[in-house]
mmCIF file of N, CA and C in Angstrom:
data_model
loop_
_atom_site.group_PDB
_atom_site.id
_atom_site.type_symbol
_atom_site.label_atom_id
_atom_site.label_comp_id
_atom_site.label_asym_id
_atom_site.label_seq_id
_atom_site.Cartn_x
_atom_site.Cartn_y
_atom_site.Cartn_z
ATOM 1 N N UNK Z 8 41.717 -10.180 -4.687
ATOM 2 C CA UNK Z 8 40.383 -10.366 -3.983
ATOM 3 C C UNK Z 8 40.349 -11.227 -2.834
ATOM 4 N N UNK Z 9 41.438 -12.166 -2.747
ATOM 5 C CA UNK Z 9 41.461 -13.096 -1.615
ATOM 6 C C UNK Z 9 41.584 -12.341 -0.330
ATOM 7 N N UNK Z 10 42.338 -11.361 -0.164
ATOM 8 C CA UNK Z 10 42.729 -10.670 1.031
ATOM 9 C C UNK Z 10 41.384 -10.148 1.573
ATOM 10 N N UNK Z 11 40.686 -9.500 0.722
ATOM 11 C CA UNK Z 11 39.322 -8.732 1.070
ATOM 12 C C UNK Z 11 38.313 -9.992 1.550
ATOM 13 N N UNK Z 12 38.298 -11.029 0.760
ATOM 14 C CA UNK Z 12 37.336 -12.077 1.090
ATOM 15 C C UNK Z 12 37.866 -12.671 2.464
ATOM 16 N N UNK Z 13 39.151 -12.912 2.780
ATOM 17 C CA UNK Z 13 39.538 -13.330 3.986
ATOM 18 C C UNK Z 13 39.167 -12.585 5.121
ATOM 19 N N UNK Z 14 39.433 -11.239 4.961
ATOM 20 C CA UNK Z 14 38.973 -10.277 6.051
ATOM 21 C C UNK Z 14 37.496 -10.354 6.433
ATOM 22 N N UNK Z 15 36.670 -10.368 5.288
ATOM 23 C CA UNK Z 15 35.212 -10.495 5.523
ATOM 24 C C UNK Z 15 34.841 -11.873 6.262
ATOM 25 N N UNK Z 16 35.526 -12.949 5.882
ATOM 26 C CA UNK Z 16 35.252 -14.220 6.604
ATOM 27 C C UNK Z 16 35.770 -14.230 7.912
ATOM 28 N N UNK Z 17 36.846 -13.510 8.351
ATOM 29 C CA UNK Z 17 37.372 -13.385 9.700
ATOM 30 C C UNK Z 17 36.494 -12.649 10.503
ATOM 31 N N UNK Z 18 35.701 -11.816 9.984
ATOM 32 C CA UNK Z 18 34.602 -10.885 10.566
ATOM 33 C C UNK Z 18 33.246 -11.613 10.576
ATOM 34 N N UNK Z 19 33.293 -12.790 10.063
ATOM 35 C CA UNK Z 19 31.980 -13.605 9.907
ATOM 36 C C UNK Z 19 30.883 -12.856 9.083
ATOM 37 N N UNK Z 20 31.316 -12.086 8.127
ATOM 38 C CA UNK Z 20 30.543 -11.362 7.050
ATOM 39 C C UNK Z 20 30.415 -12.281 5.768
ATOM 40 N N UNK Z 21 29.762 -13.419 6.003
ATOM 41 C CA UNK Z 21 29.749 -14.503 4.915
ATOM 42 C C UNK Z 21 29.179 -14.084 3.697
ATOM 43 N N UNK Z 22 27.984 -13.354 3.836
ATOM 44 C CA UNK Z 22 27.138 -12.984 2.560
ATOM 45 C C UNK Z 22 28.053 -12.063 1.798
ATOM 46 N N UNK Z 23 28.715 -11.085 2.529
ATOM 47 C CA UNK Z 23 29.516 -10.127 1.852
ATOM 48 C C UNK Z 23 30.858 -10.687 1.230
ATOM 49 N N UNK Z 24 31.349 -11.768 1.947
ATOM 50 C CA UNK Z 24 32.479 -12.389 1.211
ATOM 51 C C UNK Z 24 32.042 -13.164 -0.001
ATOM 52 N N UNK Z 25 30.978 -13.750 0.026
ATOM 53 C CA UNK Z 25 30.381 -14.400 -1.205
ATOM 54 C C UNK Z 25 30.077 -13.378 -2.323
ATOM 55 N N UNK Z 26 29.588 -12.246 -1.909
ATOM 56 C CA UNK Z 26 29.310 -11.219 -2.876
ATOM 57 C C UNK Z 26 30.746 -10.761 -3.557
ATOM 58 N N UNK Z 27 31.712 -10.700 -2.890
ATOM 59 C CA UNK Z 27 33.173 -10.323 -3.356
ATOM 60 C C UNK Z 27 33.481 -11.345 -4.376
ATOM 61 N N UNK Z 28 33.228 -12.670 -4.006
ATOM 62 C CA UNK Z 28 33.789 -13.764 -4.924
ATOM 63 C C UNK Z 28 32.827 -13.714 -6.207
ATOM 64 N N UNK Z 29 31.565 -13.342 -6.137
ATOM 65 C CA UNK Z 29 30.808 -13.285 -7.126
ATOM 66 C C UNK Z 29 31.155 -12.130 -8.110
ATOM 67 N N UNK Z 30 31.611 -11.059 -7.625
ATOM 68 C CA UNK Z 30 32.040 -9.955 -8.365
ATOM 69 C C UNK Z 30 33.459 -10.312 -9.142
ATOM 70 N N UNK Z 31 34.239 -11.225 -8.406
ATOM 71 C CA UNK Z 31 35.503 -11.542 -8.926
ATOM 72 C C UNK Z 31 35.481 -12.646 -9.920
ATOM 73 N N UNK Z 32 34.259 -13.149 -10.246
ATOM 74 C CA UNK Z 32 34.278 -14.431 -11.128
ATOM 75 C C UNK Z 32 35.037 -14.358 -12.346
ATOM 76 N N UNK Z 33 35.009 -13.214 -13.033
ATOM 77 C CA UNK Z 33 35.886 -13.097 -14.256
ATOM 78 C C UNK Z 33 37.197 -13.301 -14.135
ATOM 79 N N UNK Z 34 37.795 -12.900 -13.114
ATOM 80 C CA UNK Z 34 39.112 -13.009 -12.604
ATOM 81 C C UNK Z 34 39.624 -14.563 -12.478
ATOM 82 N N UNK Z 35 38.745 -15.288 -12.264
ATOM 83 C CA UNK Z 35 39.036 -16.733 -12.051
ATOM 84 C C UNK Z 35 39.475 -17.344 -13.450
ATOM 85 N N UNK Z 36 38.954 -16.702 -14.507
ATOM 86 C CA UNK Z 36 39.158 -17.212 -15.882
ATOM 87 C C UNK Z 36 38.585 -18.598 -16.157
ATOM 88 N N UNK Z 37 38.525 -18.981 -17.365
ATOM 89 C CA UNK Z 37 37.905 -20.240 -17.772
ATOM 90 C C UNK Z 37 38.751 -21.571 -17.224
ATOM 91 N N UNK Z 38 39.905 -21.268 -16.981
ATOM 92 C CA UNK Z 38 40.709 -22.541 -16.530
ATOM 93 C C UNK Z 38 40.488 -22.785 -15.149
ATOM 94 N N UNK Z 39 39.859 -21.878 -14.155
ATOM 95 C CA UNK Z 39 39.778 -22.205 -12.843
ATOM 96 C C UNK Z 39 38.295 -22.112 -12.335
ATOM 97 N N UNK Z 40 37.470 -22.548 -13.119
ATOM 98 C CA UNK Z 40 36.023 -22.690 -12.687
ATOM 99 C C UNK Z 40 35.741 -23.585 -11.575
ATOM 100 N N UNK Z 41 36.588 -24.634 -11.428
ATOM 101 C CA UNK Z 41 36.448 -25.613 -10.288
ATOM 102 C C UNK Z 41 36.701 -24.821 -9.012
ATOM 103 N N UNK Z 42 37.778 -24.004 -8.984
ATOM 104 C CA UNK Z 42 38.123 -23.249 -7.786
ATOM 105 C C UNK Z 42 37.039 -22.201 -7.482
ATOM 106 N N UNK Z 43 36.618 -21.483 -8.502
ATOM 107 C CA UNK Z 43 35.486 -20.508 -8.288
ATOM 108 C C UNK Z 43 34.273 -21.221 -7.636
ATOM 109 N N UNK Z 44 33.922 -22.339 -8.195
ATOM 110 C CA UNK Z 44 32.659 -22.970 -7.538
ATOM 111 C C UNK Z 44 32.958 -23.363 -6.225
ATOM 112 N N UNK Z 45 34.076 -23.988 -5.991
ATOM 113 C CA UNK Z 45 34.436 -24.453 -4.543
ATOM 114 C C UNK Z 45 34.440 -23.254 -3.532
ATOM 115 N N UNK Z 46 35.015 -22.186 -3.940
ATOM 116 C CA UNK Z 46 35.034 -20.892 -3.133
ATOM 117 C C UNK Z 46 33.637 -20.450 -2.804
ATOM 118 N N UNK Z 47 32.850 -20.399 -3.822
ATOM 119 C CA UNK Z 47 31.448 -19.974 -3.673
ATOM 120 C C UNK Z 47 30.783 -20.860 -2.790
ATOM 121 N N UNK Z 48 30.948 -22.157 -2.872
ATOM 122 C CA UNK Z 48 30.234 -23.206 -2.136
ATOM 123 C C UNK Z 48 30.561 -23.081 -0.610
ATOM 124 N N UNK Z 49 31.829 -22.771 -0.424
ATOM 125 C CA UNK Z 49 32.228 -22.706 0.979
ATOM 126 C C UNK Z 49 31.608 -21.387 1.622
ATOM 127 N N UNK Z 50 31.715 -20.293 0.906
ATOM 128 C CA UNK Z 50 31.129 -19.053 1.553
ATOM 129 C C UNK Z 50 29.594 -19.085 1.664
ATOM 130 N N UNK Z 51 29.035 -19.752 0.767
ATOM 131 C CA UNK Z 51 27.514 -19.987 0.808
ATOM 132 C C UNK Z 51 27.169 -20.843 1.919
ATOM 133 N N UNK Z 52 28.029 -22.027 2.132
ATOM 134 C CA UNK Z 52 27.690 -22.930 3.285
ATOM 135 C C UNK Z 52 27.858 -22.107 4.536
ATOM 136 N N UNK Z 53 28.885 -21.257 4.750
ATOM 137 C CA UNK Z 53 29.072 -20.545 5.934
ATOM 138 C C UNK Z 53 27.989 -19.520 6.012
ATOM 139 N N UNK Z 54 27.393 -18.989 5.087
ATOM 140 C CA UNK Z 54 26.242 -17.960 5.220
ATOM 141 C C UNK Z 54 24.900 -18.703 5.474
ATOM 142 N N UNK Z 55 24.917 -20.030 5.457
ATOM 143 C CA UNK Z 55 23.722 -20.737 5.690
ATOM 144 C C UNK Z 55 22.912 -20.946 4.564
ATOM 145 N N UNK Z 56 23.466 -20.774 3.408
ATOM 146 C CA UNK Z 56 22.640 -20.839 2.192
ATOM 147 C C UNK Z 56 23.113 -22.309 1.371
ATOM 148 N N UNK Z 57 22.591 -23.207 2.138
ATOM 149 C CA UNK Z 57 22.974 -24.627 1.888
ATOM 150 C C UNK Z 57 22.599 -25.192 0.472
ATOM 151 N N UNK Z 58 21.441 -24.872 -0.043
ATOM 152 C CA UNK Z 58 20.911 -25.298 -1.323
ATOM 153 C C UNK Z 58 21.930 -24.629 -2.447
ATOM 154 N N UNK Z 59 22.047 -23.287 -2.151
ATOM 155 C CA UNK Z 59 23.032 -22.693 -3.252
ATOM 156 C C UNK Z 59 24.385 -23.208 -3.167
ATOM 157 N N UNK Z 60 24.881 -23.526 -1.862
ATOM 158 C CA UNK Z 60 26.138 -24.070 -1.781
ATOM 159 C C UNK Z 60 26.283 -25.542 -2.509
ATOM 160 N N UNK Z 61 25.311 -26.191 -2.348
ATOM 161 C CA UNK Z 61 25.270 -27.482 -3.131
ATOM 162 C C UNK Z 61 25.244 -27.318 -4.579
ATOM 163 N N UNK Z 62 24.518 -26.382 -5.065
ATOM 164 C CA UNK Z 62 24.515 -26.104 -6.492
ATOM 165 C C UNK Z 62 26.003 -25.847 -6.943
ATOM 166 N N UNK Z 63 26.691 -25.023 -6.285
ATOM 167 C CA UNK Z 63 28.156 -24.861 -6.642
ATOM 168 C C UNK Z 63 28.943 -25.996 -6.518
ATOM 169 N N UNK Z 64 28.790 -26.787 -5.453
ATOM 170 C CA UNK Z 64 29.536 -28.100 -5.401
ATOM 171 C C UNK Z 64 29.166 -29.088 -6.644
ATOM 172 N N UNK Z 65 27.845 -29.093 -6.864
ATOM 173 C CA UNK Z 65 27.561 -30.012 -7.921
ATOM 174 C C UNK Z 65 28.247 -29.574 -9.311
ATOM 175 N N UNK Z 66 28.167 -28.150 -9.529
ATOM 176 C CA UNK Z 66 28.871 -27.612 -10.693
ATOM 177 C C UNK Z 66 30.454 -28.011 -10.633
ATOM 178 N N UNK Z 67 30.990 -27.834 -9.594
ATOM 179 C CA UNK Z 67 32.543 -28.166 -9.504
ATOM 180 C C UNK Z 67 32.669 -29.657 -9.770
ATOM 181 N N UNK Z 68 31.855 -30.455 -9.107
ATOM 182 C CA UNK Z 68 32.042 -31.880 -9.274
ATOM 183 C C UNK Z 68 31.724 -32.271 -10.785
ATOM 184 N N UNK Z 69 30.797 -31.622 -11.435
ATOM 185 C CA UNK Z 69 30.487 -31.938 -12.900
ATOM 186 C C UNK Z 69 31.729 -31.446 -13.751
ATOM 187 N N UNK Z 70 32.306 -30.349 -13.338
ATOM 188 C CA UNK Z 70 33.559 -29.944 -14.109
ATOM 189 C C UNK Z 70 34.742 -30.849 -13.851
ATOM 190 N N UNK Z 71 34.855 -31.364 -12.715
ATOM 191 C CA UNK Z 71 35.916 -32.288 -12.399
ATOM 192 C C UNK Z 71 35.795 -33.516 -13.274
ATOM 193 N N UNK Z 72 34.572 -34.005 -13.249
ATOM 194 C CA UNK Z 72 34.222 -35.338 -13.975
ATOM 195 C C UNK Z 72 34.437 -35.006 -15.535
ATOM 196 N N UNK Z 73 34.052 -33.916 -16.074
ATOM 197 C CA UNK Z 73 34.278 -33.651 -17.368
ATOM 198 C C UNK Z 73 35.852 -33.532 -17.804
ATOM 199 N N UNK Z 74 36.568 -32.983 -16.828
ATOM 200 C CA UNK Z 74 38.057 -32.682 -16.953
ATOM 201 C C UNK Z 74 38.819 -33.990 -16.873
ATOM 202 N N UNK Z 75 38.236 -34.937 -16.154
ATOM 203 C CA UNK Z 75 38.899 -36.269 -15.895
ATOM 204 C C UNK Z 75 38.972 -36.998 -17.310
ATOM 205 N N UNK Z 76 38.141 -36.735 -18.122
ATOM 206 C CA UNK Z 76 38.178 -37.450 -19.469
ATOM 207 C C UNK Z 76 38.767 -36.559 -20.540
ATOM 208 N N UNK Z 77 39.509 -35.551 -20.324
ATOM 209 C CA UNK Z 77 40.020 -34.510 -21.168
ATOM 210 C C UNK Z 77 40.940 -35.311 -22.202
ATOM 211 N N UNK Z 78 41.129 -34.528 -23.247
ATOM 212 C CA UNK Z 78 41.918 -35.271 -24.463
ATOM 213 C C UNK Z 78 43.424 -35.412 -24.270
ATOM 214 N N UNK Z 79 43.959 -36.291 -25.031
ATOM 215 C CA UNK Z 79 45.473 -36.478 -24.961
ATOM 216 C C UNK Z 79 46.171 -35.335 -25.460
ATOM 217 N N UNK Z 80 45.584 -34.615 -26.377
ATOM 218 C CA UNK Z 80 46.199 -33.549 -26.937
ATOM 219 C C UNK Z 80 46.442 -32.446 -26.185
ATOM 220 N N UNK Z 81 45.505 -32.311 -25.186
ATOM 221 C CA UNK Z 81 45.636 -31.218 -24.034
ATOM 222 C C UNK Z 81 46.715 -31.577 -23.221
ATOM 223 N N UNK Z 82 46.839 -32.908 -22.793
ATOM 224 C CA UNK Z 82 48.084 -33.356 -22.065
ATOM 225 C C UNK Z 82 49.357 -33.192 -22.635
ATOM 226 N N UNK Z 83 49.407 -33.408 -23.956
ATOM 227 C CA UNK Z 83 50.678 -33.318 -24.656
ATOM 228 C C UNK Z 83 51.123 -31.899 -24.980
ATOM 229 N N UNK Z 84 50.128 -31.012 -25.119
ATOM 230 C CA UNK Z 84 50.457 -29.571 -25.165
ATOM 231 C C UNK Z 84 50.829 -29.055 -23.773
ATOM 232 N N UNK Z 85 50.368 -29.564 -22.619
ATOM 233 C CA UNK Z 85 50.967 -29.100 -21.375
ATOM 234 C C UNK Z 85 52.330 -29.512 -21.151
ATOM 235 N N UNK Z 86 52.745 -30.660 -21.692
ATOM 236 C CA UNK Z 86 54.167 -31.083 -21.588
ATOM 237 C C UNK Z 86 55.164 -30.241 -22.342
ATOM 238 N N UNK Z 87 54.615 -29.707 -23.520
ATOM 239 C CA UNK Z 87 55.391 -28.769 -24.362
ATOM 240 C C UNK Z 87 55.578 -27.413 -23.761
ATOM 241 N N UNK Z 88 54.538 -26.906 -23.083
ATOM 242 C CA UNK Z 88 54.441 -25.544 -22.577
ATOM 243 C C UNK Z 88 54.609 -25.777 -20.976
ATOM 244 N N UNK Z 89 53.307 -25.721 -20.258
ATOM 245 C CA UNK Z 89 53.304 -25.872 -18.820
ATOM 246 C C UNK Z 89 51.866 -26.190 -18.437
ATOM 247 N N UNK Z 90 51.682 -26.690 -17.094
ATOM 248 C CA UNK Z 90 50.480 -27.063 -16.770
ATOM 249 C C UNK Z 90 49.411 -25.839 -16.695
ATOM 250 N N UNK Z 91 49.809 -24.654 -16.721
ATOM 251 C CA UNK Z 91 48.874 -23.472 -16.642
ATOM 252 C C UNK Z 91 47.932 -23.405 -17.922
ATOM 253 N N UNK Z 92 48.199 -24.178 -18.894
ATOM 254 C CA UNK Z 92 47.345 -24.090 -19.934
ATOM 255 C C UNK Z 92 46.119 -25.027 -19.757
ATOM 256 N N UNK Z 93 46.200 -26.031 -18.735
ATOM 257 C CA UNK Z 93 45.246 -26.981 -18.549
ATOM 258 C C UNK Z 93 44.230 -26.401 -17.539
ATOM 259 N N UNK Z 94 42.941 -26.734 -17.781
ATOM 260 C CA UNK Z 94 41.901 -26.297 -16.569
ATOM 261 C C UNK Z 94 42.254 -27.167 -15.388
ATOM 262 N N UNK Z 95 42.067 -26.281 -14.186
ATOM 263 C CA UNK Z 95 42.354 -27.006 -12.954
ATOM 264 C C UNK Z 95 41.191 -28.013 -12.637
ATOM 265 N N UNK Z 96 41.610 -29.181 -12.315
ATOM 266 C CA UNK Z 96 40.562 -30.221 -12.112
ATOM 267 C C UNK Z 96 40.527 -30.688 -10.659
ATOM 268 N N UNK Z 97 41.067 -29.990 -9.769
ATOM 269 C CA UNK Z 97 41.043 -30.222 -8.331
ATOM 270 C C UNK Z 97 41.945 -31.305 -7.878
ATOM 271 N N UNK Z 98 42.374 -31.097 -6.652
ATOM 272 C CA UNK Z 98 43.257 -32.175 -5.996
ATOM 273 C C UNK Z 98 42.209 -33.246 -5.406
ATOM 274 N N UNK Z 99 42.871 -34.381 -4.984
ATOM 275 C CA UNK Z 99 42.106 -35.454 -4.425
ATOM 276 C C UNK Z 99 41.338 -34.824 -3.106
ATOM 277 N N UNK Z 100 42.044 -34.187 -2.284
ATOM 278 C CA UNK Z 100 41.471 -33.802 -0.934
ATOM 279 C C UNK Z 100 40.412 -32.872 -1.354
ATOM 280 N N UNK Z 101 40.344 -32.042 -2.416
ATOM 281 C CA UNK Z 101 39.372 -31.257 -2.732
ATOM 282 C C UNK Z 101 38.052 -31.959 -3.182
ATOM 283 N N UNK Z 102 38.255 -33.105 -3.912
ATOM 284 C CA UNK Z 102 37.153 -33.842 -4.211
ATOM 285 C C UNK Z 102 36.361 -34.545 -3.118
ATOM 286 N N UNK Z 103 37.176 -34.967 -2.168
ATOM 287 C CA UNK Z 103 36.723 -35.412 -0.844
ATOM 288 C C UNK Z 103 36.042 -34.385 -0.150
ATOM 289 N N UNK Z 104 36.482 -33.192 -0.140
ATOM 290 C CA UNK Z 104 35.782 -31.950 0.489
ATOM 291 C C UNK Z 104 34.511 -31.792 -0.056
ATOM 292 N N UNK Z 105 34.251 -31.981 -1.462
ATOM 293 C CA UNK Z 105 32.998 -31.645 -2.104
ATOM 294 C C UNK Z 105 31.959 -32.473 -1.473
ATOM 295 N N UNK Z 106 32.298 -33.787 -1.372
ATOM 296 C CA UNK Z 106 31.218 -34.744 -0.622
ATOM 297 C C UNK Z 106 30.964 -34.453 0.634
ATOM 298 N N UNK Z 107 32.013 -34.075 1.436
ATOM 299 C CA UNK Z 107 31.839 -33.753 2.808
ATOM 300 C C UNK Z 107 30.869 -32.536 3.126
ATOM 301 N N UNK Z 108 31.296 -31.503 2.314
ATOM 302 C CA UNK Z 108 30.560 -30.201 2.504
ATOM 303 C C UNK Z 108 29.129 -30.439 2.000
ATOM 304 N N UNK Z 109 28.914 -31.222 0.835
ATOM 305 C CA UNK Z 109 27.468 -31.424 0.387
ATOM 306 C C UNK Z 109 26.794 -32.319 1.378
ATOM 307 N N UNK Z 110 27.431 -33.219 2.033
ATOM 308 C CA UNK Z 110 26.736 -34.014 3.048
ATOM 309 C C UNK Z 110 26.295 -33.101 4.195
ATOM 310 N N UNK Z 111 27.156 -32.162 4.811
ATOM 311 C CA UNK Z 111 26.713 -31.318 5.704
ATOM 312 C C UNK Z 111 25.633 -30.415 5.221
ATOM 313 N N UNK Z 112 25.670 -29.907 4.118
ATOM 314 C CA UNK Z 112 24.542 -28.923 3.604
ATOM 315 C C UNK Z 112 23.240 -29.901 3.718
ATOM 316 N N UNK Z 113 23.286 -31.039 3.163
ATOM 317 C CA UNK Z 113 22.096 -31.787 3.219
ATOM 318 C C UNK Z 113 21.623 -32.057 4.576
ATOM 319 N N UNK Z 114 22.493 -32.230 5.628
ATOM 320 C CA UNK Z 114 22.030 -32.423 6.967
ATOM 321 C C UNK Z 114 21.310 -31.130 7.387
ATOM 322 N N UNK Z 115 21.867 -30.094 7.198
ATOM 323 C CA UNK Z 115 21.287 -28.708 7.589
ATOM 324 C C UNK Z 115 20.049 -28.384 6.858
ATOM 325 N N UNK Z 116 19.786 -29.080 5.651
ATOM 326 C CA UNK Z 116 18.672 -28.850 4.884
ATOM 327 C C UNK Z 116 17.503 -29.896 5.348
ATOM 328 N N UNK Z 117 17.921 -30.825 6.194
ATOM 329 C CA UNK Z 117 17.000 -31.820 6.630
ATOM 330 C C UNK Z 117 16.721 -32.962 5.635
ATOM 331 N N UNK Z 118 17.731 -33.102 4.750
ATOM 332 C CA UNK Z 118 17.636 -34.044 3.617
ATOM 333 C C UNK Z 118 18.616 -35.266 4.043
ATOM 334 N N UNK Z 119 18.262 -35.957 5.010
ATOM 335 C CA UNK Z 119 19.185 -36.904 5.667
ATOM 336 C C UNK Z 119 19.519 -38.061 4.728
ATOM 337 N N UNK Z 120 18.677 -38.613 3.893
ATOM 338 C CA UNK Z 120 19.095 -39.583 2.969
ATOM 339 C C UNK Z 120 20.027 -39.166 1.921
ATOM 340 N N UNK Z 121 19.870 -37.846 1.467
ATOM 341 C CA UNK Z 121 20.872 -37.301 0.491
ATOM 342 C C UNK Z 121 22.144 -37.265 1.235
ATOM 343 N N UNK Z 122 22.236 -36.774 2.520
ATOM 344 C CA UNK Z 122 23.427 -36.649 3.272
ATOM 345 C C UNK Z 122 24.120 -38.093 3.374
ATOM 346 N N UNK Z 123 23.396 -39.144 3.596
ATOM 347 C CA UNK Z 123 23.993 -40.413 3.621
ATOM 348 C C UNK Z 123 24.584 -40.781 2.209
ATOM 349 N N UNK Z 124 23.928 -40.385 1.151
ATOM 350 C CA UNK Z 124 24.330 -40.834 -0.158
ATOM 351 C C UNK Z 124 25.728 -40.099 -0.426
ATOM 352 N N UNK Z 125 25.861 -38.847 0.078
ATOM 353 C CA UNK Z 125 27.106 -38.116 -0.207
ATOM 354 C C UNK Z 125 28.148 -38.533 0.803
ATOM 355 N N UNK Z 126 27.714 -39.194 1.990
ATOM 356 C CA UNK Z 126 28.752 -39.716 2.800
ATOM 357 C C UNK Z 126 29.362 -41.119 2.351
ATOM 358 N N UNK Z 127 30.301 -41.029 1.449
ATOM 359 C CA UNK Z 127 30.916 -42.213 0.840
ATOM 360 C C UNK Z 127 32.236 -41.807 0.323
ATOM 361 N N UNK Z 128 32.875 -42.722 -0.341
ATOM 362 C CA UNK Z 128 34.277 -42.375 -0.794
ATOM 363 C C UNK Z 128 34.075 -42.425 -2.374
ATOM 364 N N UNK Z 129 34.930 -41.715 -2.947
ATOM 365 C CA UNK Z 129 34.850 -41.373 -4.438
ATOM 366 C C UNK Z 129 35.688 -42.699 -5.069
ATOM 367 N N UNK Z 130 35.062 -43.416 -6.054
ATOM 368 C CA UNK Z 130 35.786 -44.496 -6.728
ATOM 369 C C UNK Z 130 36.213 -43.884 -8.061
ATOM 370 N N UNK Z 131 35.893 -42.744 -8.429
ATOM 371 C CA UNK Z 131 36.198 -42.148 -9.740
ATOM 372 C C UNK Z 131 35.131 -41.342 -10.127
ATOM 373 N N UNK Z 132 35.306 -40.614 -11.311
ATOM 374 C CA UNK Z 132 34.209 -39.663 -11.721
ATOM 375 C C UNK Z 132 32.861 -40.350 -11.926
ATOM 376 N N UNK Z 133 31.847 -39.678 -11.204
ATOM 377 C CA UNK Z 133 30.479 -40.223 -11.314
ATOM 378 C C UNK Z 133 30.210 -41.485 -10.499
ATOM 379 N N UNK Z 134 31.193 -42.044 -9.784
ATOM 380 C CA UNK Z 134 30.901 -43.255 -9.024
ATOM 381 C C UNK Z 134 31.305 -42.997 -7.668
ATOM 382 N N UNK Z 135 30.386 -43.433 -6.703
ATOM 383 C CA UNK Z 135 30.545 -43.363 -5.304
ATOM 384 C C UNK Z 135 30.298 -44.687 -4.670
ATOM 385 N N UNK Z 136 31.310 -45.111 -3.718
ATOM 386 C CA UNK Z 136 31.191 -46.261 -3.058
ATOM 387 C C UNK Z 136 30.556 -45.849 -1.589
ATOM 388 N N UNK Z 137 29.306 -46.389 -1.198
ATOM 389 C CA UNK Z 137 28.819 -45.887 0.019
ATOM 390 C C UNK Z 137 29.305 -46.866 1.201
ATOM 391 N N UNK Z 138 29.637 -46.453 2.226
ATOM 392 C CA UNK Z 138 30.068 -47.288 3.291
ATOM 393 C C UNK Z 138 29.333 -47.032 4.569
ATOM 394 N N UNK Z 139 28.391 -46.224 4.582
ATOM 395 C CA UNK Z 139 27.604 -45.808 5.765
ATOM 396 C C UNK Z 139 26.214 -46.703 5.781
ATOM 397 N N UNK Z 140 26.126 -47.612 6.788
ATOM 398 C CA UNK Z 140 24.926 -48.391 6.757
ATOM 399 C C UNK Z 140 23.914 -47.965 7.833
ATOM 400 N N UNK Z 141 24.155 -46.877 8.475
ATOM 401 C CA UNK Z 141 23.262 -46.466 9.456
ATOM 402 C C UNK Z 141 22.010 -45.853 8.856
ATOM 403 N N UNK Z 142 20.811 -45.877 9.443
ATOM 404 C CA UNK Z 142 19.677 -45.433 8.980
ATOM 405 C C UNK Z 142 19.672 -43.788 9.051
ATOM 406 N N UNK Z 143 18.866 -43.112 8.239
ATOM 407 C CA UNK Z 143 18.916 -41.560 8.254
ATOM 408 C C UNK Z 143 18.365 -41.163 9.437
ATOM 409 N N UNK Z 144 17.706 -41.956 10.272
ATOM 410 C CA UNK Z 144 17.155 -41.325 11.539
ATOM 411 C C UNK Z 144 18.453 -41.280 12.554
ATOM 412 N N UNK Z 145 19.480 -41.999 12.348
ATOM 413 C CA UNK Z 145 20.578 -41.779 13.251
ATOM 414 C C UNK Z 145 21.170 -40.503 13.127
ATOM 415 N N UNK Z 146 21.019 -39.648 12.094
ATOM 416 C CA UNK Z 146 21.714 -38.481 11.760
ATOM 417 C C UNK Z 146 20.746 -37.268 12.287
ATOM 418 N N UNK Z 147 21.088 -36.451 13.193
ATOM 419 C CA UNK Z 147 20.312 -35.378 13.527
ATOM 420 C C UNK Z 147 20.935 -33.896 13.067
ATOM 421 N N UNK Z 148 20.095 -33.089 12.387
ATOM 422 C CA UNK Z 148 20.687 -31.912 11.980
ATOM 423 C C UNK Z 148 21.085 -31.062 13.091
ATOM 424 N N UNK Z 149 22.084 -30.215 12.624
ATOM 425 C CA UNK Z 149 22.761 -29.181 13.614
ATOM 426 C C UNK Z 149 21.690 -28.143 14.194
ATOM 427 N N UNK Z 150 22.181 -27.310 14.965
ATOM 428 C CA UNK Z 150 21.285 -26.296 15.609
ATOM 429 C C UNK Z 150 20.818 -25.255 14.576
ATOM 430 N N UNK Z 151 21.498 -25.103 13.474
ATOM 431 C CA UNK Z 151 20.984 -24.151 12.566
ATOM 432 C C UNK Z 151 20.112 -24.541 11.400
ATOM 433 N N UNK Z 152 19.800 -25.776 11.484
ATOM 434 C CA UNK Z 152 19.015 -26.508 10.458
ATOM 435 C C UNK Z 152 17.619 -25.966 10.302
ATOM 436 N N UNK Z 153 17.002 -25.781 11.447
ATOM 437 C CA UNK Z 153 15.696 -25.136 11.406
ATOM 438 C C UNK Z 153 15.689 -23.819 10.816
ATOM 439 N N UNK Z 154 16.630 -22.978 11.136
ATOM 440 C CA UNK Z 154 16.748 -21.639 10.618
ATOM 441 C C UNK Z 154 17.038 -21.364 9.065
ATOM 442 N N UNK Z 155 17.612 -22.514 8.613
ATOM 443 C CA UNK Z 155 18.006 -22.400 7.167
ATOM 444 C C UNK Z 155 17.403 -23.575 6.421
ATOM 445 N N UNK Z 156 16.138 -23.505 6.126
ATOM 446 C CA UNK Z 156 15.535 -24.623 5.236
ATOM 447 C C UNK Z 156 16.023 -24.541 3.879
#
């Protein structure tokens, strides 16, 4: 399905690309739910559906947090077999991307305080260290913000 989704994205048919991802949800399987939510979040962001994008980002982040505390037995089983039996818990750069994309979504939604809260670094599951001290009035939403409340 990725080839079809990439073609739709290249033609800037973002809602159609998201619909293809939604149809392919079962193909991700239970081990790749984080990837599914991140893919959906990106296509929804590109389509201007920022609140829906944030919903999928939150789901991905919740899954990552839950997988962070997975059991030792699952780790041991992966040593005996392979890592494909473990749920995908995201790479570090993907965890950063979740916060960056969520912050952009909040800016476009006009929720600048939320954007500032997401503009931080990840200290570990469920904990963010905020390093931005500017007031929310310093951020201005992009040109599409009014069109996509």
